[in-house]
Amino acid sequence: YFEQHAVDCIKIVPSHWKALSDPDRLLLPGKLLIFGGEALEAAVIDNIRASGSTCTVVNHYGPTETTVGKLLHVVSRERIYDSVVPVGKPFSNTRIYVLNDARQRCPVGVPGELYIGGEGVAAGYLNNADLTAGRFINDPYFPSDGVTLYRTGDLVKYLPDGNIVFMGRVDDQVKIRGYRVEPGEISRVLSSCAGVSQGVVIAREDKTGSKRLIGYVVAADFDRDHILEYLRSRLPE
């Protein structure tokens, strides 16, 4: 499609971009490449830089619960990034906090959970009051202004230049091709399969750096096909 059409802008998950690229031909638009949905590895930027492309690259962050993007970082051609590219600074009428377990602000360089407030933040989860109460809270620093904060569950830290960098999760949630996955939920389903006395699921990276799910079981009589059929009947593909 790229060979036949002029494409100026792409917004894509990094793992999807890597799957559509190879060392000899990167998937690069003419003007603007926006990454989002999962951590952006510095190696991706190194490859784009080495290609000689002049398109602007933006790293973008915004969970579903905030409707739209809330942080962004325009990649610098001169800057050498560490292992991952920052998710950047807030925009689009956004209030950002990096808080510890006591909901106190974390100083520069100290990891904490990312809280997001401002326009676009959802009212909560439909028909799930318990989860809503745990994830959507009043702003503890300005309780009278009625702003709701969303607890992202993402572990981040401030860099000295004011950018925020993603470090992982405060729970065991992982991203698989941009989709949120709770390995603990899959482990519980796996363990409930007849013949399985214990099961656990973890995310492992393959040779391309993409994550995939691997299940381990303790079973008196291991029947792989039976277990896979059981999982398919209760979980997304």
mmCIF file of C-alpha atoms in Angstrom:
data_model
loop_
_atom_site.group_PDB
_atom_site.id
_atom_site.type_symbol
_atom_site.label_atom_id
_atom_site.label_comp_id
_atom_site.label_asym_id
_atom_site.label_seq_id
_atom_site.Cartn_x
_atom_site.Cartn_y
_atom_site.Cartn_z
ATOM 1 C CA TYR A 1 0.000 0.000 0.000
ATOM 2 C CA PHE A 2 2.846 2.380 0.827
ATOM 3 C CA GLU A 3 4.444 1.762 -2.542
ATOM 4 C CA GLN A 4 1.227 2.728 -4.330
ATOM 5 C CA HIS A 5 -0.004 5.601 -2.143
ATOM 6 C CA ALA A 6 1.529 8.691 -0.557
ATOM 7 C CA VAL A 7 0.960 8.392 3.209
ATOM 8 C CA ASP A 8 1.774 11.453 5.298
ATOM 9 C CA CYS A 9 0.799 10.316 8.802
ATOM 10 C CA ILE A 10 0.532 7.060 10.757
ATOM 11 C CA LYS A 11 -0.539 6.407 14.346
ATOM 12 C CA ILE A 12 0.450 2.888 15.370
ATOM 13 C CA VAL A 13 1.454 0.600 18.237
ATOM 14 C CA PRO A 14 5.259 0.039 18.261
ATOM 15 C CA SER A 15 5.014 -3.755 18.101
ATOM 16 C CA HIS A 16 2.673 -3.498 15.097
ATOM 17 C CA TRP A 17 5.074 -1.076 13.407
ATOM 18 C CA LYS A 18 7.962 -3.491 13.951
ATOM 19 C CA ALA A 19 5.927 -6.378 12.545
ATOM 20 C CA LEU A 20 5.295 -4.378 9.353
ATOM 21 C CA SER A 21 8.927 -3.299 9.010
ATOM 22 C CA ASP A 22 12.167 -5.099 8.301
ATOM 23 C CA PRO A 23 15.795 -3.916 8.516
ATOM 24 C CA ASP A 24 15.849 -3.007 4.816
ATOM 25 C CA ARG A 25 12.462 -1.280 4.642
ATOM 26 C CA LEU A 26 10.956 0.574 7.590
ATOM 27 C CA LEU A 27 7.305 1.628 7.570
ATOM 28 C CA LEU A 28 7.823 5.399 7.433
ATOM 29 C CA PRO A 29 5.267 8.034 6.398
ATOM 30 C CA GLY A 30 6.189 11.268 4.679
ATOM 31 C CA LYS A 31 5.571 13.681 7.543
ATOM 32 C CA LEU A 32 4.422 12.312 10.902
ATOM 33 C CA LEU A 33 4.763 8.999 12.768
ATOM 34 C CA ILE A 34 2.863 8.735 16.082
ATOM 35 C CA PHE A 35 3.522 5.823 18.434
ATOM 36 C CA GLY A 36 1.232 4.850 21.303
ATOM 37 C CA GLY A 37 -0.335 1.958 23.150
ATOM 38 C CA GLU A 38 2.827 0.522 24.683
ATOM 39 C CA ALA A 39 6.382 1.481 25.656
ATOM 40 C CA LEU A 40 8.469 2.859 22.776
ATOM 41 C CA GLU A 41 11.940 1.323 22.783
ATOM 42 C CA ALA A 42 14.883 3.578 22.030
ATOM 43 C CA ALA A 43 16.085 1.031 19.463
ATOM 44 C CA VAL A 44 13.094 1.915 17.265
ATOM 45 C CA ILE A 45 14.207 5.547 17.208
ATOM 46 C CA ASP A 46 17.786 4.521 16.494
ATOM 47 C CA ASN A 47 16.607 2.565 13.446
ATOM 48 C CA ILE A 48 14.488 5.448 12.170
ATOM 49 C CA ARG A 49 17.362 7.867 12.654
ATOM 50 C CA ALA A 50 19.736 5.559 10.779
ATOM 51 C CA SER A 51 17.296 5.336 7.866
ATOM 52 C CA GLY A 52 17.663 9.036 7.121
ATOM 53 C CA SER A 53 13.911 9.655 7.333
ATOM 54 C CA THR A 54 12.872 13.265 7.912
ATOM 55 C CA CYS A 55 9.406 12.506 9.320
ATOM 56 C CA THR A 56 8.562 13.831 12.789
ATOM 57 C CA VAL A 57 8.198 11.099 15.421
ATOM 58 C CA VAL A 58 5.895 11.557 18.421
ATOM 59 C CA ASN A 59 5.474 9.274 21.427
ATOM 60 C CA HIS A 60 1.914 9.564 22.697
ATOM 61 C CA TYR A 61 0.193 8.356 25.877
ATOM 62 C CA GLY A 62 -3.490 8.238 26.754
ATOM 63 C CA PRO A 63 -5.412 5.356 28.345
ATOM 64 C CA THR A 64 -8.955 4.533 27.272
ATOM 65 C CA GLU A 65 -10.301 5.981 30.524
ATOM 66 C CA THR A 66 -9.137 9.475 29.525
ATOM 67 C CA THR A 67 -10.738 9.227 26.051
ATOM 68 C CA VAL A 68 -7.866 10.934 24.228
ATOM 69 C CA GLY A 69 -4.106 11.457 24.489
ATOM 70 C CA LYS A 70 -2.872 13.172 27.651
ATOM 71 C CA LEU A 71 0.922 13.133 27.341
ATOM 72 C CA LEU A 72 3.211 13.463 24.349
ATOM 73 C CA HIS A 73 6.880 13.748 23.524
ATOM 74 C CA VAL A 74 8.256 14.931 20.187
ATOM 75 C CA VAL A 75 11.363 12.855 19.537
ATOM 76 C CA SER A 76 14.569 14.849 19.180
ATOM 77 C CA ARG A 77 16.908 13.929 16.335
ATOM 78 C CA GLU A 78 19.949 14.830 18.417
ATOM 79 C CA ARG A 79 18.994 13.219 21.721
ATOM 80 C CA ILE A 80 20.287 9.755 22.569
ATOM 81 C CA TYR A 81 17.546 8.013 24.558
ATOM 82 C CA ASP A 82 17.946 5.397 27.241
ATOM 83 C CA SER A 83 16.075 2.107 26.971
ATOM 84 C CA VAL A 84 12.677 3.721 26.346
ATOM 85 C CA VAL A 85 11.476 7.059 24.974
ATOM 86 C CA PRO A 86 9.613 9.333 27.452
ATOM 87 C CA VAL A 87 5.836 9.565 27.187
ATOM 88 C CA GLY A 88 6.394 13.280 27.589
ATOM 89 C CA LYS A 89 4.520 16.173 29.134
ATOM 90 C CA PRO A 90 0.792 16.814 29.606
ATOM 91 C CA PHE A 91 -1.307 18.560 26.977
ATOM 92 C CA SER A 92 -5.025 18.962 26.088
ATOM 93 C CA ASN A 93 -6.218 20.480 29.410
ATOM 94 C CA THR A 94 -4.645 17.755 31.510
ATOM 95 C CA ARG A 95 -3.687 17.569 35.177
ATOM 96 C CA ILE A 96 -0.901 15.095 36.009
ATOM 97 C CA TYR A 97 0.390 13.732 39.311
ATOM 98 C CA VAL A 98 3.078 11.167 40.093
ATOM 99 C CA LEU A 99 2.171 9.875 43.561
ATOM 100 C CA ASN A 100 3.494 7.280 46.001
ATOM 101 C CA ASP A 101 1.384 4.774 47.969
ATOM 102 C CA ALA A 102 0.452 7.515 50.458
ATOM 103 C CA ARG A 103 -0.630 9.736 47.530
ATOM 104 C CA GLN A 104 2.182 12.172 48.143
ATOM 105 C CA ARG A 105 3.954 13.741 45.177
ATOM 106 C CA CYS A 106 7.131 12.005 44.062
ATOM 107 C CA PRO A 107 10.184 14.183 43.383
ATOM 108 C CA VAL A 108 12.187 14.024 40.167
ATOM 109 C CA GLY A 109 13.663 10.570 39.592
ATOM 110 C CA VAL A 110 11.497 8.775 42.169
ATOM 111 C CA PRO A 111 9.018 6.252 40.719
ATOM 112 C CA GLY A 112 5.332 6.570 41.491
ATOM 113 C CA GLU A 113 1.907 5.859 40.037
ATOM 114 C CA LEU A 114 0.564 8.160 37.340
ATOM 115 C CA TYR A 115 -2.744 9.918 38.080
ATOM 116 C CA ILE A 116 -4.553 11.852 35.345
ATOM 117 C CA GLY A 117 -7.231 14.520 35.646
ATOM 118 C CA GLY A 118 -8.830 17.024 33.317
ATOM 119 C CA GLU A 119 -11.146 17.060 30.345
ATOM 120 C CA GLY A 120 -11.919 13.689 28.817
ATOM 121 C CA VAL A 121 -11.563 11.617 31.999
ATOM 122 C CA ALA A 122 -14.390 9.069 32.141
ATOM 123 C CA ALA A 123 -17.069 9.064 34.831
ATOM 124 C CA GLY A 124 -16.219 5.450 35.654
ATOM 125 C CA TYR A 125 -16.780 1.866 34.527
ATOM 126 C CA LEU A 126 -20.276 0.924 33.421
ATOM 127 C CA ASN A 127 -22.074 -1.319 35.944
ATOM 128 C CA ASN A 128 -18.899 -1.779 38.006
ATOM 129 C CA ALA A 129 -19.089 0.469 41.057
ATOM 130 C CA ASP A 130 -16.297 -1.296 42.968
ATOM 131 C CA LEU A 131 -13.738 -0.925 40.190
ATOM 132 C CA THR A 132 -14.832 2.667 39.600
ATOM 133 C CA ALA A 133 -14.350 3.542 43.278
ATOM 134 C CA GLY A 134 -10.845 2.119 43.219
ATOM 135 C CA ARG A 135 -9.724 3.828 40.008
ATOM 136 C CA PHE A 136 -11.518 7.186 39.937
ATOM 137 C CA ILE A 137 -10.882 9.480 42.923
ATOM 138 C CA ASN A 138 -11.251 13.139 43.832
ATOM 139 C CA ASP A 139 -8.111 15.248 43.477
ATOM 140 C CA PRO A 140 -6.543 15.081 46.977
ATOM 141 C CA TYR A 141 -4.737 18.410 46.472
ATOM 142 C CA PHE A 142 -7.758 20.378 45.275
ATOM 143 C CA PRO A 143 -10.738 18.457 46.722
ATOM 144 C CA SER A 144 -13.172 21.357 46.346
ATOM 145 C CA ASP A 145 -12.802 21.872 42.596
ATOM 146 C CA GLY A 146 -14.601 18.663 41.662
ATOM 147 C CA VAL A 147 -11.832 17.263 39.418
ATOM 148 C CA THR A 148 -11.723 13.472 39.132
ATOM 149 C CA LEU A 149 -8.373 11.722 38.835
ATOM 150 C CA TYR A 150 -7.890 8.397 37.125
ATOM 151 C CA ARG A 151 -5.378 6.000 38.704
ATOM 152 C CA THR A 152 -3.619 4.522 35.685
ATOM 153 C CA GLY A 153 -1.711 1.742 37.453
ATOM 154 C CA ASP A 154 1.329 2.793 35.412
ATOM 155 C CA LEU A 155 4.641 3.245 37.195
ATOM 156 C CA VAL A 156 6.444 6.368 35.961
ATOM 157 C CA LYS A 157 8.965 8.965 37.044
ATOM 158 C CA TYR A 158 9.813 12.563 36.219
ATOM 159 C CA LEU A 159 13.036 13.276 34.365
ATOM 160 C CA PRO A 160 14.961 16.483 35.191
ATOM 161 C CA ASP A 161 13.686 18.110 31.978
ATOM 162 C CA GLY A 162 10.040 17.662 33.050
ATOM 163 C CA ASN A 163 9.316 14.711 30.796
ATOM 164 C CA ILE A 164 7.680 11.615 32.259
ATOM 165 C CA VAL A 165 9.039 8.161 31.444
ATOM 166 C CA PHE A 166 7.075 4.914 31.686
ATOM 167 C CA MET A 167 8.717 2.241 33.867
ATOM 168 C CA GLY A 168 6.143 -0.546 34.112
ATOM 169 C CA ARG A 169 3.036 -1.431 36.064
ATOM 170 C CA VAL A 170 2.192 -1.343 39.767
ATOM 171 C CA ASP A 171 0.274 -4.607 39.163
ATOM 172 C CA ASP A 172 0.825 -7.572 36.811
ATOM 173 C CA GLN A 173 -1.049 -6.115 33.841
ATOM 174 C CA VAL A 174 0.866 -6.308 30.548
ATOM 175 C CA LYS A 175 0.385 -5.036 27.018
ATOM 176 C CA ILE A 176 0.168 -7.599 24.227
ATOM 177 C CA ARG A 177 0.195 -5.875 20.822
ATOM 178 C CA GLY A 178 -1.296 -2.806 22.458
ATOM 179 C CA TYR A 179 -4.064 -4.655 24.312
ATOM 180 C CA ARG A 180 -4.283 -4.751 28.095
ATOM 181 C CA VAL A 181 -4.006 -8.266 29.476
ATOM 182 C CA GLU A 182 -4.268 -9.451 33.088
ATOM 183 C CA PRO A 183 -2.138 -12.621 33.350
ATOM 184 C CA GLY A 184 -3.618 -13.307 36.785
ATOM 185 C CA GLU A 185 -7.102 -13.629 35.310
ATOM 186 C CA ILE A 186 -5.846 -16.089 32.691
ATOM 187 C CA SER A 187 -3.948 -18.019 35.374
ATOM 188 C CA ARG A 188 -7.178 -18.440 37.361
ATOM 189 C CA VAL A 189 -8.991 -19.793 34.299
ATOM 190 C CA LEU A 190 -6.083 -22.117 33.544
ATOM 191 C CA SER A 191 -6.069 -23.429 37.118
ATOM 192 C CA SER A 192 -9.812 -24.144 36.949
ATOM 193 C CA CYS A 193 -9.376 -26.568 34.042
ATOM 194 C CA ALA A 194 -10.119 -30.198 34.921
ATOM 195 C CA GLY A 195 -6.912 -32.125 35.474
ATOM 196 C CA VAL A 196 -4.823 -29.012 36.227
ATOM 197 C CA SER A 197 -3.806 -28.695 39.875
ATOM 198 C CA GLN A 198 -1.891 -25.457 39.403
ATOM 199 C CA GLY A 199 -1.435 -22.990 36.557
ATOM 200 C CA VAL A 200 0.333 -19.700 35.953
ATOM 201 C CA VAL A 201 0.626 -17.400 32.944
ATOM 202 C CA ILE A 202 3.436 -14.922 32.300
ATOM 203 C CA ALA A 203 4.419 -12.609 29.445
ATOM 204 C CA ARG A 204 7.715 -13.340 27.724
ATOM 205 C CA GLU A 205 9.445 -11.432 24.935
ATOM 206 C CA ASP A 206 10.298 -13.132 21.669
ATOM 207 C CA LYS A 207 13.308 -12.392 19.463
ATOM 208 C CA THR A 208 11.677 -9.242 18.069
ATOM 209 C CA GLY A 209 10.950 -7.860 21.545
ATOM 210 C CA SER A 210 7.199 -8.483 21.235
ATOM 211 C CA LYS A 211 5.472 -10.019 24.248
ATOM 212 C CA ARG A 212 3.507 -13.240 24.130
ATOM 213 C CA LEU A 213 1.706 -15.190 26.819
ATOM 214 C CA ILE A 214 3.045 -18.519 28.069
ATOM 215 C CA GLY A 215 1.111 -20.791 30.410
ATOM 216 C CA TYR A 216 2.700 -23.315 32.781
ATOM 217 C CA VAL A 217 0.703 -26.105 34.423
ATOM 218 C CA VAL A 218 1.054 -28.817 37.038
ATOM 219 C CA ALA A 219 -1.106 -31.717 35.911
ATOM 220 C CA ALA A 220 -1.229 -35.417 36.728
ATOM 221 C CA ASP A 221 -2.118 -36.250 33.115
ATOM 222 C CA PHE A 222 -1.107 -33.419 30.775
ATOM 223 C CA ASP A 223 -3.490 -33.012 27.831
ATOM 224 C CA ARG A 224 -2.461 -29.916 25.880
ATOM 225 C CA ASP A 225 -5.357 -30.014 23.397
ATOM 226 C CA HIS A 226 -7.930 -30.319 26.187
ATOM 227 C CA ILE A 227 -6.420 -27.370 28.052
ATOM 228 C CA LEU A 228 -6.311 -25.176 24.932
ATOM 229 C CA GLU A 229 -9.934 -26.006 24.076
ATOM 230 C CA TYR A 230 -10.972 -25.142 27.648
ATOM 231 C CA LEU A 231 -9.141 -21.777 27.480
ATOM 232 C CA ARG A 232 -10.663 -20.935 24.083
ATOM 233 C CA SER A 233 -14.153 -21.471 25.495
ATOM 234 C CA ARG A 234 -13.583 -18.923 28.253
ATOM 235 C CA LEU A 235 -11.030 -16.385 26.964
ATOM 236 C CA PRO A 236 -10.521 -14.186 23.882
ATOM 237 C CA GLU A 237 -8.400 -15.761 21.166
#
